[in-house]
GROMACS .gro file of C-alpha atoms in nm:
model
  303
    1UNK     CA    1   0.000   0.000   0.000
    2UNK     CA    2   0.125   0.378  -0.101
    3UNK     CA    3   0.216   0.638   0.220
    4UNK     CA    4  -0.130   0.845   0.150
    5UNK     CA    5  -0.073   1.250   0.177
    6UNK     CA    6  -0.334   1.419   0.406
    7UNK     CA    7  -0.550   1.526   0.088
    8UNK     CA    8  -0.528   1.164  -0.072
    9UNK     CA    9  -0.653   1.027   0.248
   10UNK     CA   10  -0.932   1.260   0.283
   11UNK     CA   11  -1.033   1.147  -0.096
   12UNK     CA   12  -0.965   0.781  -0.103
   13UNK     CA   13  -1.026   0.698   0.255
   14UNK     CA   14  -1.327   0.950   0.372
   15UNK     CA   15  -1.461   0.990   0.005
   16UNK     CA   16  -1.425   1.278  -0.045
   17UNK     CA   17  -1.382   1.515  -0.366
   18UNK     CA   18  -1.102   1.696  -0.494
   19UNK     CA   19  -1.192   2.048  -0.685
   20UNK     CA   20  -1.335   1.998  -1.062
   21UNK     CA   21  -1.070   2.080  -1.318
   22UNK     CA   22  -0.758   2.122  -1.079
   23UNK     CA   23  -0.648   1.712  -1.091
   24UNK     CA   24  -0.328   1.672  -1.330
   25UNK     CA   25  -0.511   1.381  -1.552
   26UNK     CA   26  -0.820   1.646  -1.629
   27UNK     CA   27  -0.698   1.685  -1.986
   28UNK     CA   28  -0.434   1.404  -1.985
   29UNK     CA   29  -0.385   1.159  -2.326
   30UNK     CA   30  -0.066   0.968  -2.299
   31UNK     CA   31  -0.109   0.600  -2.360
   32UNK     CA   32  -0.063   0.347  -2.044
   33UNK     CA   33  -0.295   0.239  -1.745
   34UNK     CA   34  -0.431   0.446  -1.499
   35UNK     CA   35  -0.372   0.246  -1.154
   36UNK     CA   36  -0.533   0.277  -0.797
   37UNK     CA   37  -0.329   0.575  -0.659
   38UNK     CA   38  -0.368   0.379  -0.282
   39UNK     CA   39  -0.290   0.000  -0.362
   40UNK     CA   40  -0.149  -0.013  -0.741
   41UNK     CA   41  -0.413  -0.176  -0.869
   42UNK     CA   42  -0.496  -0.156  -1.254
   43UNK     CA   43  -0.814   0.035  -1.305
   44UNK     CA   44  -0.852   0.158  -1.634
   45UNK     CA   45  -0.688   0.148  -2.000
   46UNK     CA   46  -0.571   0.507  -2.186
   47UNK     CA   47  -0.830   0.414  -2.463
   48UNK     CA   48  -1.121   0.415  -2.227
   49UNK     CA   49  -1.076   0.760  -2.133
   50UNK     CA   50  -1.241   1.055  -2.302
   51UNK     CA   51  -1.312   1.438  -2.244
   52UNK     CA   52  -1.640   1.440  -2.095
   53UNK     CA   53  -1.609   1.817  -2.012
   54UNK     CA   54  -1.690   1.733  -1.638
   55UNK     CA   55  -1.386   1.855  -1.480
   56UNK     CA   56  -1.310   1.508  -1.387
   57UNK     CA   57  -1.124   1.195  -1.598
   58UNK     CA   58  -1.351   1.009  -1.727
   59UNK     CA   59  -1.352   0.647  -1.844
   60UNK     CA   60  -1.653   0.447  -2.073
   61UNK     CA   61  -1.522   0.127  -1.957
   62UNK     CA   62  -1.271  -0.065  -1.675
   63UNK     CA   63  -1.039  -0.294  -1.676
   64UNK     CA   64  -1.281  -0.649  -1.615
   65UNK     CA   65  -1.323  -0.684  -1.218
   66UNK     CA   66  -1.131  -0.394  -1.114
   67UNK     CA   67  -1.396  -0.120  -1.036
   68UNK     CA   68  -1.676  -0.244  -0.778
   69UNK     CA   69  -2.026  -0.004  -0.728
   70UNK     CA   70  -2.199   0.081  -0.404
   71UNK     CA   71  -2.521   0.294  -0.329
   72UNK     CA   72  -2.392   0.642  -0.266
   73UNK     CA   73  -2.458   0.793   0.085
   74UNK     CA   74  -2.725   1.031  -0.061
   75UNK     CA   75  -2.880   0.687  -0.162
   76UNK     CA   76  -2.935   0.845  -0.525
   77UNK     CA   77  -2.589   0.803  -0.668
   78UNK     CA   78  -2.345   0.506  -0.750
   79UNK     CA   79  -2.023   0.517  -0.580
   80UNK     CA   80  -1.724   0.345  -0.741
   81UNK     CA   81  -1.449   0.203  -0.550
   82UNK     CA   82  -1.098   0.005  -0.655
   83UNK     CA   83  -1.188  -0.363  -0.597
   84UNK     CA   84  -0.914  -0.434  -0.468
   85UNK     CA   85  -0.868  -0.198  -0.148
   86UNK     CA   86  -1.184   0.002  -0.172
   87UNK     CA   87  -1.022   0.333  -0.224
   88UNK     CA   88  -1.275   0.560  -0.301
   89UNK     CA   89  -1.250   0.628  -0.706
   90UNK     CA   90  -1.539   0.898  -0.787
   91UNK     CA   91  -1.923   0.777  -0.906
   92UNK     CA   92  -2.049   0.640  -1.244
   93UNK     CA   93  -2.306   0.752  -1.463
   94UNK     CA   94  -2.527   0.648  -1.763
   95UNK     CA   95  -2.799   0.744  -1.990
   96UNK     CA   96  -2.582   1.060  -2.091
   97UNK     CA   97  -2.507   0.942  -2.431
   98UNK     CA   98  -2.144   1.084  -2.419
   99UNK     CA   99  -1.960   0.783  -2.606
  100UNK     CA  100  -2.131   0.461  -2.810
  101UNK     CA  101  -2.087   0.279  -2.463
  102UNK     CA  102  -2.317   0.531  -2.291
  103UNK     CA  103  -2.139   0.554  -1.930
  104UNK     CA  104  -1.938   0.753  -1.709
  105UNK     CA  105  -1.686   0.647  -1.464
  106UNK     CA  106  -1.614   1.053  -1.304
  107UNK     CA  107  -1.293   0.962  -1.108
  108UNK     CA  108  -1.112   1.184  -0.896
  109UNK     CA  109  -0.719   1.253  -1.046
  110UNK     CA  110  -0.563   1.228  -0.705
  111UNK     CA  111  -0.721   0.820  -0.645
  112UNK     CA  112  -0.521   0.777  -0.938
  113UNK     CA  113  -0.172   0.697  -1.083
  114UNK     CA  114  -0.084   0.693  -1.450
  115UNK     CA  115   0.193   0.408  -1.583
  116UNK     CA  116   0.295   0.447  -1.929
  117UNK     CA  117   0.307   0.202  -2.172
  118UNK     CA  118   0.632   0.039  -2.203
  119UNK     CA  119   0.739   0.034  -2.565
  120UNK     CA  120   1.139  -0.028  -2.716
  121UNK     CA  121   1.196  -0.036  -3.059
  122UNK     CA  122   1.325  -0.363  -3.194
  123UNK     CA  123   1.289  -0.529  -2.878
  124UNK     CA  124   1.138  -0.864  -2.913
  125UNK     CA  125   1.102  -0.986  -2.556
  126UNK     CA  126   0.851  -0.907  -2.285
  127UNK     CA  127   0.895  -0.887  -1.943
  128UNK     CA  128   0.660  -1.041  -1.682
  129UNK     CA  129   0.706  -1.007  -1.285
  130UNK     CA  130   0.570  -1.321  -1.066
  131UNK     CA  131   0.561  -1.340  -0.678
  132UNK     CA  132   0.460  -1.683  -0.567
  133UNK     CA  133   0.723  -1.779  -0.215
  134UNK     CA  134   1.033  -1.863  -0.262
  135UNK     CA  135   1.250  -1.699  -0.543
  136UNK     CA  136   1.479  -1.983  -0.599
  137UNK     CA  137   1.179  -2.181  -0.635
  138UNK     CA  138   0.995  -1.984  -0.885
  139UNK     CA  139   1.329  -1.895  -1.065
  140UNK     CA  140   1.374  -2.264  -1.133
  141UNK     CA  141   0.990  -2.326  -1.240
  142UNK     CA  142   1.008  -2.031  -1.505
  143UNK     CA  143   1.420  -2.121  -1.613
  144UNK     CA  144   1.269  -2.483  -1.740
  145UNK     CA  145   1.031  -2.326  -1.983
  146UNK     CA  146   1.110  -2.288  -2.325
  147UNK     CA  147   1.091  -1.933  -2.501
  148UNK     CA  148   1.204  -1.821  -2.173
  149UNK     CA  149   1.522  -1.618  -2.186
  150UNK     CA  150   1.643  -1.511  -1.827
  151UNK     CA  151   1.484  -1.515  -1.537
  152UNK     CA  152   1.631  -1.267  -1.195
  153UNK     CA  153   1.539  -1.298  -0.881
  154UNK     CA  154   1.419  -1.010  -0.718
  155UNK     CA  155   1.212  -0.811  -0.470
  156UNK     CA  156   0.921  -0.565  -0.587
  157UNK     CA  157   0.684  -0.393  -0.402
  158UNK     CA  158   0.892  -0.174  -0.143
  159UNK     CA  159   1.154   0.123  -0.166
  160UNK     CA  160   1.474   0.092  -0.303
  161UNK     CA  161   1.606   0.133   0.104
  162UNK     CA  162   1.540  -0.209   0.189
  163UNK     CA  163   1.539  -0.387  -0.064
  164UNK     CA  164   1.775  -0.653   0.007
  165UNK     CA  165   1.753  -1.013   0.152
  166UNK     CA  166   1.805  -0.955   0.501
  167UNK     CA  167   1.559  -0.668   0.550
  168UNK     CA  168   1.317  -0.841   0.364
  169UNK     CA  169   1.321  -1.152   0.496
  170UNK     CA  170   1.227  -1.005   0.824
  171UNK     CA  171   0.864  -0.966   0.686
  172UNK     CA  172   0.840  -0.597   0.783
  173UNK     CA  173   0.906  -0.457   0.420
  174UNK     CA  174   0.627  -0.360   0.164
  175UNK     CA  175   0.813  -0.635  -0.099
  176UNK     CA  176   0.791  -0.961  -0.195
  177UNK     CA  177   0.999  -1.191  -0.328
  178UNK     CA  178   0.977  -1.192  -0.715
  179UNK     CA  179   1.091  -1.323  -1.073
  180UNK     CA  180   1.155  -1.108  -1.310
  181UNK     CA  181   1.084  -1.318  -1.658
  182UNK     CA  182   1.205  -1.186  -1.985
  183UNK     CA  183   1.007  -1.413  -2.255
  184UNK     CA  184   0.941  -1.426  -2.600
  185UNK     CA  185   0.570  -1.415  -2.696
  186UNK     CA  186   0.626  -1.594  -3.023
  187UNK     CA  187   0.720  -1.912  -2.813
  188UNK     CA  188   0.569  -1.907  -2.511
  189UNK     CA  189   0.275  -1.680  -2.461
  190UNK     CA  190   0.173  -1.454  -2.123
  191UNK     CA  191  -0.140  -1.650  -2.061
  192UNK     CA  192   0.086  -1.945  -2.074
  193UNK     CA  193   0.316  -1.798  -1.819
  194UNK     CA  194   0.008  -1.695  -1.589
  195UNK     CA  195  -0.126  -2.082  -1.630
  196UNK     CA  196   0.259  -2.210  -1.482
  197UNK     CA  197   0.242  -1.945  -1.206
  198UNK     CA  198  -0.086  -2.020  -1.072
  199UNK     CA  199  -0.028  -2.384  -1.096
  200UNK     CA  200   0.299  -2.390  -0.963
  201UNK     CA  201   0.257  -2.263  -0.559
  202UNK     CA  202  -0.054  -2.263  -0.377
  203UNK     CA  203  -0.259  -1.918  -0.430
  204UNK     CA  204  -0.513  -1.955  -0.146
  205UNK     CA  205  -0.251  -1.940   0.159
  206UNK     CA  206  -0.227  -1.575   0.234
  207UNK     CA  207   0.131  -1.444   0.303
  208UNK     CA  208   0.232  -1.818   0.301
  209UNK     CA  209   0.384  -2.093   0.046
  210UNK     CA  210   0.463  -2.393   0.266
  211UNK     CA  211   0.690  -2.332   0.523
  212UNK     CA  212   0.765  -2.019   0.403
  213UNK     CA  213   0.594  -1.750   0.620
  214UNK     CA  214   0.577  -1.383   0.598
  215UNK     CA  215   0.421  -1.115   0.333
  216UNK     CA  216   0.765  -1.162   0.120
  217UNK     CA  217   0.594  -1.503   0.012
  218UNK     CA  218   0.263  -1.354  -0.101
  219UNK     CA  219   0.098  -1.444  -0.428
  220UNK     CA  220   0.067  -1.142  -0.678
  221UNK     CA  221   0.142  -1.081  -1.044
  222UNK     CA  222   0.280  -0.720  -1.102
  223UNK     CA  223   0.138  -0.607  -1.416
  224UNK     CA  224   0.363  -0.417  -1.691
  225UNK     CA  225   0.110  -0.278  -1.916
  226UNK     CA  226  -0.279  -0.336  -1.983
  227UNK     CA  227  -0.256  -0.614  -2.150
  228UNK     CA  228  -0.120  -0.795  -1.904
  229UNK     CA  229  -0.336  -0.648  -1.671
  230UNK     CA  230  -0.709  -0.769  -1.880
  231UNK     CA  231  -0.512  -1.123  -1.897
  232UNK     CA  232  -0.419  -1.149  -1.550
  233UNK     CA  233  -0.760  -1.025  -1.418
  234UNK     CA  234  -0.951  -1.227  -1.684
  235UNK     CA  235  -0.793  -1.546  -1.580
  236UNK     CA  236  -0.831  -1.483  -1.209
  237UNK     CA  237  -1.198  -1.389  -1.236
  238UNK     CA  238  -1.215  -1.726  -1.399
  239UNK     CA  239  -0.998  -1.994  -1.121
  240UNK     CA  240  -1.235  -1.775  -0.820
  241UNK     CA  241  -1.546  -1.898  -0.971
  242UNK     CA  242  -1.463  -2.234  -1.037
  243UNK     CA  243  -1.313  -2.548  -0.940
  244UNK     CA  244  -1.106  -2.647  -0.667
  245UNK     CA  245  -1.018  -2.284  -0.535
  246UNK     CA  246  -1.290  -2.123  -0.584
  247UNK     CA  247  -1.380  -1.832  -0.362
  248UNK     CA  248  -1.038  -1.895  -0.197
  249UNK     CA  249  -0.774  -1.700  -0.407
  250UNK     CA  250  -0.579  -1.490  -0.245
  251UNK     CA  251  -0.338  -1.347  -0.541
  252UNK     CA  252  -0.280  -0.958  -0.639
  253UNK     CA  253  -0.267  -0.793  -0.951
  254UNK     CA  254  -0.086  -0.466  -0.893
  255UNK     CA  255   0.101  -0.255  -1.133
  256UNK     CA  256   0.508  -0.302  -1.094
  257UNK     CA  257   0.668   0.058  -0.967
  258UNK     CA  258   0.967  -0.093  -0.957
  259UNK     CA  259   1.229  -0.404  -0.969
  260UNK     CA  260   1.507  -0.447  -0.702
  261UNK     CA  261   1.709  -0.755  -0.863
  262UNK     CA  262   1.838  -0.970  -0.587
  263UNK     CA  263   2.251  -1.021  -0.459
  264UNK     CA  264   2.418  -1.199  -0.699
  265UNK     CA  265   2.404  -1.525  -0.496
  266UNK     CA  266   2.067  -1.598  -0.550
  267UNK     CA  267   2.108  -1.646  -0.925
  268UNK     CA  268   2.062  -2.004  -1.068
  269UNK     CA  269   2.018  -2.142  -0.695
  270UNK     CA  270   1.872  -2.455  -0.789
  271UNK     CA  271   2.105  -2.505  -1.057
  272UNK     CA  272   2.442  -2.440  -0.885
  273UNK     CA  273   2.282  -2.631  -0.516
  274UNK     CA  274   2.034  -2.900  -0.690
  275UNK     CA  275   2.172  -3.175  -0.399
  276UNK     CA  276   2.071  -2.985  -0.111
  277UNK     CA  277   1.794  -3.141   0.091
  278UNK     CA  278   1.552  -2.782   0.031
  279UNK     CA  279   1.636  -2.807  -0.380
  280UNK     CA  280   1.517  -3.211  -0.387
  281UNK     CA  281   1.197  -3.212  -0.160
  282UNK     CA  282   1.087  -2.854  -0.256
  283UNK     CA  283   1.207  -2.739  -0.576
  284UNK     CA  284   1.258  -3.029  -0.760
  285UNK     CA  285   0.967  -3.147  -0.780
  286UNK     CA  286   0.793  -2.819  -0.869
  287UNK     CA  287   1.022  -2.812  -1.164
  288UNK     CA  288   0.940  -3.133  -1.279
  289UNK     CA  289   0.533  -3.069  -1.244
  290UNK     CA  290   0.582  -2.718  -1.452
  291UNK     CA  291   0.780  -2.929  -1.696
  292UNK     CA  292   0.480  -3.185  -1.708
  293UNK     CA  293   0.198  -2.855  -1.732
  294UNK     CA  294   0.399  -2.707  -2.018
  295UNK     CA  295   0.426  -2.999  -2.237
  296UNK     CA  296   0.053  -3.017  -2.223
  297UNK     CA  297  -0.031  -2.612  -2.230
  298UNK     CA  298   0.200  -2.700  -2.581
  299UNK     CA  299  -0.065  -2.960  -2.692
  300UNK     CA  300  -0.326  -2.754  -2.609
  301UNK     CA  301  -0.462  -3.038  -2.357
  302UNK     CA  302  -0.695  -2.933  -2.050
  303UNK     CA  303  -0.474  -2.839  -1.719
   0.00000   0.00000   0.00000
């Protein structure tokens, strides 16, 4: 969660309203996603957005399952919140027949953050960000996938200040401990990716994989653009309303600030210490299940 000024608080948290026309994404058109300013949740896509003359941002549409809708306090009016951590957002209208899809999300500037879309010229890999326990676990899962190019432990999440091993393995840091996956999507695709990550840890133990313990082994996916963000939420929405964890994820999908690559020793841990007792019982066979998942995600087979 983001350190809240006094004014943000008195927005997101007492629902409040900042002043029409004075928020700094009033008239803003760059391309990206516009995130939860409070928990860095993906809200809404650059392409949704339109002048609606209001004084406000306005969006027709929201990323699927990331904008919830309460009653107002004047009972009259629909409040929208972030799904996620229920940060006040602003209230949604329709019948105004302003775009095609005929509705208003009016969202205050200040419950939001903009990300840019990431885009490099002649680059042909992406870059996905996983947190799901254990990065020398989920840096061997992803390093036995083909199309995958390098995978680097890391931490995401916190500040820059502690973002090291010891600090956050004390569990009183905002990060978790992450993969950073670069990937090419003509091999292996990101839906593919999200399918190994959600079947490779347990995503209904909250701030827990095993005997790992602590909010550094919580399961999240940090989003790097929005269409990453519509797959991720897509296939969530999906495994919470069916099957054998249904109603009992516990994963995040939050936009990435930033990437703290772990120390050096970390790298290729299961490769370089594959005969240690924590390698064989824990990550081994991980590796080899992922190895069994892929070769049927390849076939196109059911999970």
């Amino acid at each position: 969660m983001t350190n809240l000024t006094d004014f943000e608080k008195y927005v997101i948290e007492q629902k409040g309203t900042e002043r029409p026309f004075s928020g700094e994404y009033v008239n803003h058109d760059a391309e990206g996603i516009y995130c939860c300013k409070k928990c860095n949740a993906p809200l809404y896509r650059s392409e949704s957005k339109f002048n609606a003359h209001c004084g406000w941002p306005a969006f027709d549409d929201e990323i699927k399952a990331a904008v919830k809708r309460n009653i107002d306090a004047d009972g009259e009016r629909i409040e929208i919140v972030c799904a996620h951590c229920e940060g006040h957002l602003g209230h949604v209208f329709e019948g105004e027949f302003l775009t095609p899809k005929n509705i208003r999300h009016c969202v205050n500037s200040i419950s939001l953050i903009f990300k840019p879309t990431n885009v490099i010229p002649g680059l042909s890999y992406d870059l996905a960000t996983f947190g799901g326990g254990c990065f020398w676990c989920t840096e061997a899962v992803f390093s036995a996938l083909a199309g995958v190019k390098t995978v680097v432990p890391g931490y995401a999440g916190g500040t820059a200040e502690d973002a090291n091993y010891k600090a956050v393995c004390n569990g009183t840091t905002a990060h978790v401990e992450v993969v950073q996956v670069q990937f090419d999507p003509n091999i292996i695709s990101y839906e593919s990716l999200l399918a190994v990550f959600w079947q490779s840890h347990d995503p209904t133990t909250l701030d827990r994989q095993g005997n790992d313990i602590g909010p550094q082994y919580r399961s999240v996916v940090f989003i790097h653009n929005e269409k990453q963000a519509e797959a991720a939420n897509n296939m969530l929405v999906e495994l919470s309303n069916a099957g054998i964890w249904q109603g009992r994820i516990v994963t995040e999908v939050t936009a990435l600030n930033h990437f703290y690559p772990a120390e050096n020793y970390h790298k290729d841990y299961f490769e370089h210490h594959g005969e240690q007792p924590y390698c064989q019982i824990v990550i081994k066979p991980k590796v080899d299940k992922v190895k069994a998942l892929f070769a049927k995600l390849l076939k196109n087979d059911p999970i």
